[in-house]
Amino acid sequence: MREVLVVDDDFMVAEIHRRFVEQVDGFRAVGVARTGAEALTAARTLRPQLILLDVYLPDMTGLEVLQRLRSGGDGVGVIMITAARELDTVSGALDGGAADYLIKPFEFDQLKAKLEAFASRADALESAGGVDQSLIDSLFGGAGAPSPMLPKGLGVETGRLVLDAVNDAGEVSAAECAARVGISRVSARRYLEHYLSTGTLGVRLQYGVGRPERRYHAAK
């Protein structure tokens, strides 16, 4: 059973997230913290395997909490759960060692998928007698072949966020993707069109007044 600490300053939101965790097999919520200081204390005393960490807290940001955990040698798994869509915030979380990032509001199935992915990675590491390339590829989503180079001006991290936005929404326009990721509509379209050209995404034309809208979705 993996123990989870929920960190959110909104009482009702924290309770919803706690209940979500309790509904996922193999996970249980061991505590709720509503400030950064409470989160750090609870991490030391409860020793959870995973923290669901909001970015906006009353006394410090979730990114600061993450940095203090890592500087103190705590390698606890962290999934950032927040309404923050700014690219700098998302990049900071991933650079700081967060295992994943989920934008709220979200559905139970979205959190369930994140928790199950976390459990799968942890199980793979715990059962491995040693590390080889196939294990690394499975943990980091590789297929054993090098990732295709992105065109000049496109970044790997932002590309990942764009694909996450498409997968989370099911289907997006360039404007909707831009709003989710925190980049310009022009930049979002460049990423979307690139992944369309590689076969990663598909597109559907939605007709209405004026020009048809291009709506992107994961390729089937």
XYZ file of C-alpha atoms in Angstrom:
220
model
C 0.000 0.000 0.000
C 1.480 3.345 -1.061
C 0.866 6.197 1.348
C -0.001 9.632 -0.032
C 0.134 13.092 1.535
C -2.321 15.613 0.051
C -1.234 19.271 0.112
C -3.747 21.990 -0.800
C -4.789 25.147 1.036
C -8.444 24.753 -0.008
C -10.190 22.458 2.494
C -12.840 21.219 0.058
C -10.356 20.588 -2.763
C -8.016 18.738 -0.410
C -10.896 16.544 0.747
C -11.878 15.725 -2.852
C -8.296 14.775 -3.685
C -8.050 12.677 -0.518
C -11.196 10.779 -1.480
C -9.912 10.269 -5.006
C -6.707 8.729 -3.637
C -8.681 6.369 -1.395
C -10.574 5.055 -4.437
C -7.401 3.897 -6.231
C -6.280 0.359 -5.457
C -2.897 0.234 -3.757
C -3.004 3.810 -2.427
C -4.218 5.429 0.777
C -4.125 9.002 2.042
C -2.187 9.329 5.298
C -2.564 13.061 5.830
C -3.610 16.464 4.553
C -1.477 19.624 4.787
C -2.662 23.150 3.948
C 0.595 25.114 4.086
C 4.152 24.561 2.930
C 5.380 24.311 6.519
C 2.750 21.683 7.337
C 3.718 19.760 4.214
C 7.408 19.670 5.143
C 6.613 18.571 8.697
C 4.202 15.892 7.515
C 6.731 14.613 4.980
C 9.276 14.137 7.786
C 6.880 12.529 10.267
C 4.597 10.471 8.035
C 7.213 9.467 5.430
C 4.735 9.049 2.553
C 5.763 7.481 -0.742
C 3.981 10.210 -2.715
C 2.900 13.830 -2.223
C 0.125 15.504 -4.214
C 1.416 19.061 -4.026
C -0.366 22.277 -4.971
C 1.720 25.186 -6.267
C -0.143 28.018 -4.538
C 0.159 27.776 -0.746
C -0.226 30.584 1.845
C 3.337 30.630 3.171
C 5.467 29.420 0.248
C 4.996 27.983 -3.212
C 4.800 24.292 -3.910
C 7.985 24.661 -5.931
C 9.752 25.911 -2.799
C 8.414 22.917 -0.868
C 9.749 20.619 -3.581
C 13.153 22.326 -3.527
C 13.398 22.040 0.285
C 12.482 18.362 0.157
C 15.177 17.655 -2.406
C 17.822 19.792 -0.707
C 17.126 17.854 2.481
C 17.736 14.578 0.690
C 14.079 13.503 0.583
C 13.407 11.655 -2.667
C 9.666 11.229 -2.052
C 7.586 11.091 -5.218
C 5.797 14.360 -5.987
C 2.921 15.015 -8.358
C 2.170 18.711 -8.744
C -1.576 19.330 -8.761
C -2.523 22.909 -9.456
C -4.432 25.399 -11.556
C -1.107 26.985 -12.573
C -0.680 26.719 -16.341
C 2.377 28.949 -16.756
C 5.201 27.271 -18.638
C 7.797 28.466 -16.106
C 5.867 26.839 -13.270
C 5.484 23.532 -15.081
C 9.131 23.509 -16.157
C 10.228 24.379 -12.615
C 8.267 21.449 -11.226
C 9.738 18.979 -13.693
C 13.255 20.378 -13.311
C 12.879 20.151 -9.524
C 12.212 16.440 -9.695
C 8.421 16.189 -9.744
C 7.263 12.832 -11.085
C 4.276 14.336 -12.874
C 2.045 17.399 -13.206
C -1.743 17.559 -13.301
C -3.801 20.682 -13.979
C -6.987 21.082 -11.952
C -9.879 20.809 -12.133
C -9.544 17.226 -13.303
C -11.559 14.047 -13.296
C -10.961 11.038 -11.064
C -9.800 8.929 -14.024
C -7.023 11.440 -14.796
C -5.603 11.247 -11.271
C -6.041 7.473 -11.234
C -3.933 7.210 -14.407
C -1.172 9.354 -12.862
C -1.129 7.275 -9.663
C -1.040 3.992 -11.566
C 1.809 5.254 -13.757
C 3.726 6.255 -10.615
C 3.140 2.803 -9.106
C 4.273 1.060 -12.300
C 7.561 2.992 -12.368
C 8.179 2.300 -8.680
C 7.397 -1.409 -9.080
C 9.763 -1.676 -12.047
C 12.611 -0.147 -10.050
C 11.932 -2.254 -6.950
C 11.853 -5.532 -8.888
C 14.826 -4.836 -11.153
C 18.003 -6.685 -10.295
C 19.955 -4.167 -12.341
C 19.402 -1.349 -14.780
C 19.619 -1.790 -18.534
C 18.490 0.317 -21.479
C 15.171 -1.499 -21.897
C 14.235 -0.684 -18.296
C 15.235 2.948 -18.743
C 13.164 3.139 -21.942
C 10.122 1.715 -20.186
C 10.449 4.107 -17.245
C 10.895 7.202 -19.364
C 8.439 6.326 -22.103
C 11.032 5.538 -24.758
C 10.590 2.925 -27.430
C 14.230 1.919 -27.588
C 14.916 4.203 -30.505
C 16.188 7.761 -30.324
C 13.505 10.462 -30.247
C 13.206 12.421 -33.489
C 14.810 15.837 -33.355
C 12.408 18.727 -33.025
C 12.629 21.529 -35.580
C 14.704 24.548 -34.639
C 12.873 26.756 -32.163
C 10.811 23.949 -30.613
C 11.735 22.583 -27.188
C 11.387 19.037 -25.888
C 9.856 20.085 -22.550
C 7.295 22.377 -24.136
C 6.528 19.668 -26.676
C 5.760 17.287 -23.869
C 3.403 19.823 -22.307
C 1.632 20.315 -25.634
C 1.081 16.562 -25.993
C -0.121 16.361 -22.388
C -2.605 19.149 -23.104
C -3.964 17.272 -26.121
C -4.205 13.994 -24.212
C -5.859 15.592 -21.182
C -8.461 17.447 -23.253
C -8.996 14.757 -25.882
C -9.109 17.378 -28.631
C -7.910 20.994 -28.795
C -7.598 23.926 -31.132
C -4.328 25.863 -31.260
C -5.876 28.602 -29.090
C -7.089 26.100 -26.475
C -3.698 24.388 -26.401
C -1.956 27.744 -25.985
C -4.163 28.599 -23.002
C -3.532 25.235 -21.338
C 0.250 25.313 -21.764
C 0.848 29.046 -21.317
C 2.404 29.795 -24.703
C 1.282 31.875 -27.683
C -1.270 30.547 -30.174
C 1.332 30.753 -32.949
C 3.791 28.656 -30.942
C 1.104 26.144 -30.038
C 0.193 25.749 -33.713
C 3.848 25.095 -34.624
C 4.079 22.278 -32.086
C 0.709 20.823 -33.084
C 1.532 20.904 -36.791
C 4.915 19.295 -36.119
C 3.337 16.398 -34.227
C 0.713 16.138 -36.953
C 3.477 15.753 -39.548
C 5.137 12.961 -37.516
C 1.889 11.035 -37.100
C 1.740 11.598 -33.340
C -1.419 13.702 -33.682
C -4.376 13.726 -36.021
C -6.546 16.660 -37.028
C -10.236 17.232 -37.628
C -11.746 20.229 -39.384
C -14.683 21.734 -37.534
C -16.900 23.775 -39.812
C -18.871 26.807 -38.688
C -19.013 30.484 -39.486
C -15.888 31.589 -41.357
C -12.838 29.403 -41.833
C -12.954 25.806 -40.542
C -11.167 25.288 -37.221
C -8.372 22.736 -36.994
C -8.847 20.540 -33.921
C -5.998 18.230 -32.922
C -6.239 14.854 -31.194
C -3.991 11.900 -30.450
C -3.465 9.712 -33.508
C -5.371 6.445 -33.384
